[in-house]
Amino acid sequence: MPIPSRAALVEHLVRTRIAGDVATPRDNNLSHYRKLANGDRHYWLGLELGTRWTDEQDVLAVMAERCGVNDDPAHRAGQDTIDPELTVDGLDRLAARLRKAAAGKERVLFATGHPGALLDVHSRTAAALRAAGCDIVRIPGGLTADEGYVVQFADVAVFERGASLWHTHSPEPMNAILDHLAVQPDLVVADHGWAGRAGQRGIDSVGYADCNDPALFIGEAEGTLQVTVPLDDHVVDPRFYEPMTEYLLDAAGLVS
């Protein structure tokens, strides 16, 4: 696949609704911002936010700045947005951290709570870092969390229950991994509670987040996460993420 230019990638992100006018509705976004501000730990994604974010308007302000949602608090329903330029800016920041990992031949752990969408993005990034000399973490066998199993496919940790891979926001699968690793990773590349909890535990953590998942953007604003890339984290065809992945790997110097 050819590597897209920045302009071509922005056009692709908007056309496939990875960014631009996204599928996640405004009322869903605001509901999640409110629940985070009200202290609902499900929406903290493994971070410990204390009493620092108790006003949902403060959460909205961060999301407008870092994700590109509509900044008008009176806009309560209908369409919401992710700024594709912020998506590409996030990919550039992520690429810089991946380049550092490759230069230092770091130990890197990949995980996803969105296996139906982002598994291939993470897997291809893991393969590129392995080719560059990084040690891609192999998780221990037999790990359990949330009444299911923490397993690994194509170098990416996922949550499995009932013979199916599950969408999960929980930080507990990441706790299970980190609690049982003899050597901690230098870097975690993930999303949802996997990324948040790794950052909360003091590990360099980077991740992807949707416009209804404000915690990871707050984590980057506070310095707990190093990078949060805004995007719709489950579009209709996971192949739509392929040009984005090509851009990322090229920007990181990981395309041979």
Tab-separated table of C-alpha atoms in Angstrom:
chain	number	residue	atom	x	y	z
A	1	MET	CA	0.000	0.000	0.000
A	2	PRO	CA	1.390	3.452	-0.881
A	3	ILE	CA	2.197	5.735	2.016
A	4	PRO	CA	-0.257	8.642	2.024
A	5	SER	CA	0.783	12.244	2.321
A	6	ARG	CA	-0.601	14.199	5.253
A	7	ALA	CA	-3.224	15.812	3.028
A	8	ALA	CA	-4.236	12.468	1.511
A	9	LEU	CA	-4.493	10.890	4.950
A	10	VAL	CA	-6.687	13.733	6.237
A	11	GLU	CA	-9.003	13.208	3.253
A	12	HIS	CA	-9.106	9.461	3.901
A	13	LEU	CA	-9.849	9.921	7.608
A	14	VAL	CA	-12.795	12.178	6.820
A	15	ARG	CA	-14.133	9.992	3.997
A	16	THR	CA	-14.072	6.828	6.142
A	17	ARG	CA	-15.334	8.699	9.219
A	18	ILE	CA	-12.301	7.796	11.311
A	19	ALA	CA	-12.305	11.558	11.884
A	20	GLY	CA	-14.418	14.476	10.741
A	21	ASP	CA	-18.140	13.839	11.169
A	22	VAL	CA	-17.955	10.618	13.191
A	23	ALA	CA	-20.638	8.091	14.076
A	24	THR	CA	-20.522	8.706	17.835
A	25	PRO	CA	-23.432	11.103	18.591
A	26	ARG	CA	-23.078	14.262	20.635
A	27	ASP	CA	-25.412	13.128	23.419
A	28	ASN	CA	-23.304	9.991	23.944
A	29	ASN	CA	-20.144	12.083	24.193
A	30	LEU	CA	-21.661	14.461	26.732
A	31	SER	CA	-23.061	11.575	28.771
A	32	HIS	CA	-19.589	10.068	29.069
A	33	TYR	CA	-18.035	13.417	30.002
A	34	ARG	CA	-20.650	13.846	32.717
A	35	LYS	CA	-20.140	10.324	34.077
A	36	LEU	CA	-16.375	10.859	34.236
A	37	ALA	CA	-16.908	14.135	36.094
A	38	ASN	CA	-19.341	12.390	38.470
A	39	GLY	CA	-16.640	9.886	39.457
A	40	ASP	CA	-17.815	6.799	37.558
A	41	ARG	CA	-14.633	4.695	37.468
A	42	HIS	CA	-15.740	2.858	34.319
A	43	TYR	CA	-15.073	6.087	32.427
A	44	TRP	CA	-11.719	6.766	34.064
A	45	LEU	CA	-10.114	3.981	31.963
A	46	GLY	CA	-7.661	2.906	34.612
A	47	LEU	CA	-6.556	6.412	35.583
A	48	GLU	CA	-6.872	7.916	39.054
A	49	LEU	CA	-8.409	11.336	38.498
A	50	GLY	CA	-9.242	12.160	42.103
A	51	THR	CA	-11.345	15.308	42.379
A	52	ARG	CA	-9.534	17.193	39.629
A	53	TRP	CA	-12.240	16.778	36.974
A	54	THR	CA	-15.609	17.239	38.644
A	55	ASP	CA	-16.988	19.779	36.152
A	56	GLU	CA	-18.115	18.275	32.851
A	57	GLN	CA	-17.510	21.636	31.148
A	58	ASP	CA	-13.814	21.292	31.979
A	59	VAL	CA	-13.859	17.844	30.395
A	60	LEU	CA	-15.582	19.260	27.311
A	61	ALA	CA	-12.918	21.963	27.045
A	62	VAL	CA	-10.147	19.352	27.019
A	63	MET	CA	-11.992	17.314	24.409
A	64	ALA	CA	-12.517	20.340	22.191
A	65	GLU	CA	-8.821	21.205	22.405
A	66	ARG	CA	-7.325	17.728	22.060
A	67	CYS	CA	-9.941	15.814	20.070
A	68	GLY	CA	-11.812	18.467	18.134
A	69	VAL	CA	-15.354	17.968	19.368
A	70	ASN	CA	-17.761	20.900	19.187
A	71	ASP	CA	-16.839	23.299	22.011
A	72	ASP	CA	-20.354	24.743	22.402
A	73	PRO	CA	-21.883	23.452	25.671
A	74	ALA	CA	-25.327	24.278	24.285
A	75	HIS	CA	-24.851	21.725	21.495
A	76	ARG	CA	-26.497	18.763	23.225
A	77	ALA	CA	-27.529	16.357	20.448
A	78	GLY	CA	-26.862	15.441	16.836
A	79	GLN	CA	-23.520	15.392	15.045
A	80	ASP	CA	-20.143	15.620	16.744
A	81	THR	CA	-16.677	15.706	15.290
A	82	ILE	CA	-13.045	14.678	15.592
A	83	ASP	CA	-10.573	17.083	13.991
A	84	PRO	CA	-8.576	15.051	11.432
A	85	GLU	CA	-5.642	17.439	11.755
A	86	LEU	CA	-5.467	16.572	15.462
A	87	THR	CA	-5.566	12.889	14.530
A	88	VAL	CA	-2.539	13.291	12.275
A	89	ASP	CA	-0.785	15.463	14.874
A	90	GLY	CA	-1.328	12.617	17.353
A	91	LEU	CA	0.051	10.083	14.885
A	92	ASP	CA	3.152	12.251	14.471
A	93	ARG	CA	3.668	12.370	18.250
A	94	LEU	CA	3.129	8.624	18.452
A	95	ALA	CA	5.616	8.094	15.622
A	96	ALA	CA	8.248	10.052	17.535
A	97	ARG	CA	7.798	7.796	20.566
A	98	LEU	CA	7.959	4.668	18.398
A	99	ARG	CA	11.156	5.971	16.804
A	100	LYS	CA	12.640	6.369	20.279
A	101	ALA	CA	11.603	2.816	21.152
A	102	ALA	CA	13.245	1.458	18.012
A	103	ALA	CA	16.453	3.421	18.611
A	104	GLY	CA	16.693	2.066	22.156
A	105	LYS	CA	15.510	-1.444	21.223
A	106	GLU	CA	12.974	-1.121	23.995
A	107	ARG	CA	10.700	-3.732	25.508
A	108	VAL	CA	7.185	-2.959	24.207
A	109	LEU	CA	3.768	-4.331	25.151
A	110	PHE	CA	0.762	-4.054	22.825
A	111	ALA	CA	-2.850	-4.422	23.955
A	112	THR	CA	-6.319	-3.517	22.736
A	113	GLY	CA	-9.838	-3.302	24.104
A	114	HIS	CA	-11.089	-2.979	20.517
A	115	PRO	CA	-10.002	-6.255	18.872
A	116	GLY	CA	-12.691	-5.945	16.211
A	117	ALA	CA	-11.146	-2.732	14.903
A	118	LEU	CA	-7.627	-1.997	16.127
A	119	LEU	CA	-6.025	-5.442	16.407
A	120	ASP	CA	-4.317	-5.171	13.032
A	121	VAL	CA	-3.107	-1.604	13.713
A	122	HIS	CA	-1.370	-2.789	16.871
A	123	SER	CA	-0.135	-6.053	15.342
A	124	ARG	CA	1.495	-4.368	12.357
A	125	THR	CA	3.135	-1.801	14.621
A	126	ALA	CA	4.461	-4.604	16.825
A	127	ALA	CA	5.885	-6.428	13.797
A	128	ALA	CA	7.633	-3.259	12.613
A	129	LEU	CA	9.189	-2.650	16.021
A	130	ARG	CA	10.312	-6.266	16.265
A	131	ALA	CA	11.992	-5.928	12.870
A	132	ALA	CA	13.753	-2.838	14.228
A	133	GLY	CA	15.151	-4.867	17.145
A	134	CYS	CA	12.627	-4.218	19.902
A	135	ASP	CA	11.607	-6.913	22.366
A	136	ILE	CA	7.843	-7.367	21.970
A	137	VAL	CA	6.454	-8.566	25.293
A	138	ARG	CA	5.043	-12.084	25.370
A	139	ILE	CA	2.492	-12.186	28.171
A	140	PRO	CA	2.376	-15.083	30.661
A	141	GLY	CA	-0.138	-17.845	30.057
A	142	GLY	CA	-3.160	-18.487	32.254
A	143	LEU	CA	-3.931	-14.871	33.123
A	144	THR	CA	-7.487	-14.089	34.217
A	145	ALA	CA	-9.461	-10.897	34.819
A	146	ASP	CA	-13.123	-9.842	34.858
A	147	GLU	CA	-14.314	-13.471	34.686
A	148	GLY	CA	-12.401	-14.069	31.484
A	149	TYR	CA	-8.904	-14.652	30.143
A	150	VAL	CA	-6.119	-12.327	29.076
A	151	VAL	CA	-4.586	-13.830	25.961
A	152	GLN	CA	-2.404	-12.730	23.076
A	153	PHE	CA	-2.950	-12.817	19.323
A	154	ALA	CA	-0.434	-11.556	16.779
A	155	ASP	CA	1.625	-9.963	19.585
A	156	VAL	CA	-1.384	-8.045	20.962
A	157	ALA	CA	-2.929	-8.711	24.379
A	158	VAL	CA	-6.729	-8.982	24.326
A	159	PHE	CA	-9.575	-10.023	26.607
A	160	GLU	CA	-11.311	-13.334	25.842
A	161	ARG	CA	-14.461	-14.789	27.310
A	162	GLY	CA	-16.772	-17.508	26.014
A	163	ALA	CA	-14.482	-18.277	23.064
A	164	SER	CA	-14.834	-14.675	21.823
A	165	LEU	CA	-12.620	-11.602	21.951
A	166	TRP	CA	-14.368	-8.852	23.877
A	167	HIS	CA	-14.568	-5.103	23.615
A	168	THR	CA	-13.537	-3.877	27.061
A	169	HIS	CA	-12.777	-0.602	28.809
A	170	SER	CA	-11.567	-2.347	31.969
A	171	PRO	CA	-8.073	-1.788	33.379
A	172	GLU	CA	-8.063	-5.204	35.069
A	173	PRO	CA	-6.570	-7.142	32.124
A	174	MET	CA	-3.599	-4.763	32.138
A	175	ASN	CA	-3.258	-5.192	35.901
A	176	ALA	CA	-3.127	-8.958	35.388
A	177	ILE	CA	-0.321	-8.643	32.853
A	178	LEU	CA	1.803	-6.163	34.775
A	179	ASP	CA	1.353	-8.063	38.050
A	180	HIS	CA	2.780	-11.228	36.484
A	181	LEU	CA	5.611	-9.915	34.326
A	182	ALA	CA	9.091	-10.484	35.703
A	183	VAL	CA	10.351	-7.484	33.718
A	184	GLN	CA	8.106	-4.496	33.113
A	185	PRO	CA	7.809	-3.007	29.598
A	186	ASP	CA	9.513	0.237	28.656
A	187	LEU	CA	6.493	1.229	26.584
A	188	VAL	CA	2.840	0.225	26.283
A	189	VAL	CA	0.960	0.856	23.039
A	190	ALA	CA	-2.742	0.337	23.650
A	191	ASP	CA	-6.175	1.927	24.110
A	192	HIS	CA	-8.993	2.107	26.677
A	193	GLY	CA	-8.213	0.878	30.196
A	194	TRP	CA	-5.142	-1.003	28.998
A	195	ALA	CA	-3.404	2.281	28.141
A	196	GLY	CA	-4.777	4.226	31.092
A	197	ARG	CA	-3.746	1.710	33.709
A	198	ALA	CA	-0.249	1.281	32.262
A	199	GLY	CA	0.259	5.037	32.428
A	200	GLN	CA	-1.178	5.176	35.939
A	201	ARG	CA	1.358	2.555	36.997
A	202	GLY	CA	4.221	4.721	35.792
A	203	ILE	CA	4.966	3.046	32.470
A	204	ASP	CA	5.379	5.092	29.303
A	205	SER	CA	1.974	4.666	27.668
A	206	VAL	CA	0.570	5.785	24.322
A	207	GLY	CA	-2.815	5.024	22.870
A	208	TYR	CA	-5.797	5.655	20.659
A	209	ALA	CA	-9.093	7.078	21.944
A	210	ASP	CA	-12.530	7.963	20.638
A	211	CYS	CA	-14.397	11.206	21.275
A	212	ASN	CA	-16.551	9.490	23.923
A	213	ASP	CA	-13.477	8.292	25.881
A	214	PRO	CA	-12.222	11.503	27.508
A	215	ALA	CA	-10.037	9.924	30.192
A	216	LEU	CA	-7.046	9.213	27.950
A	217	PHE	CA	-7.060	12.795	26.642
A	218	ILE	CA	-7.099	14.019	30.234
A	219	GLY	CA	-4.270	11.580	30.956
A	220	GLU	CA	-2.157	13.151	28.235
A	221	ALA	CA	-3.076	16.661	29.406
A	222	GLU	CA	-1.885	15.736	32.909
A	223	GLY	CA	1.227	13.918	31.662
A	224	THR	CA	0.184	10.424	32.779
A	225	LEU	CA	0.010	9.284	29.155
A	226	GLN	CA	2.565	10.400	26.635
A	227	VAL	CA	0.329	10.387	23.560
A	228	THR	CA	-3.395	10.018	22.881
A	229	VAL	CA	-4.431	9.845	19.224
A	230	PRO	CA	-8.060	10.917	18.578
A	231	LEU	CA	-10.054	8.722	16.202
A	232	ASP	CA	-13.261	6.739	15.869
A	233	ASP	CA	-12.037	3.448	17.320
A	234	HIS	CA	-14.540	1.183	15.552
A	235	VAL	CA	-15.466	2.152	12.010
A	236	VAL	CA	-17.377	-0.207	9.725
A	237	ASP	CA	-14.318	-1.798	8.086
A	238	PRO	CA	-11.046	-2.312	9.991
A	239	ARG	CA	-9.177	-2.075	6.688
A	240	PHE	CA	-9.961	1.651	6.715
A	241	TYR	CA	-7.183	2.019	9.302
A	242	GLU	CA	-4.520	0.628	6.934
A	243	PRO	CA	-3.475	3.962	5.342
A	244	MET	CA	-3.259	5.468	8.822
A	245	THR	CA	-0.976	2.641	9.929
A	246	GLU	CA	1.218	3.076	6.854
A	247	TYR	CA	1.547	6.790	7.588
A	248	LEU	CA	2.419	6.074	11.235
A	249	LEU	CA	5.081	3.497	10.465
A	250	ASP	CA	6.657	5.678	7.771
A	251	ALA	CA	6.737	8.681	10.103
A	252	ALA	CA	8.395	6.482	12.738
A	253	GLY	CA	11.063	5.316	10.267
A	254	LEU	CA	9.786	1.743	10.513
A	255	VAL	CA	8.967	1.118	6.830
A	256	SER	CA	11.698	-0.954	5.214
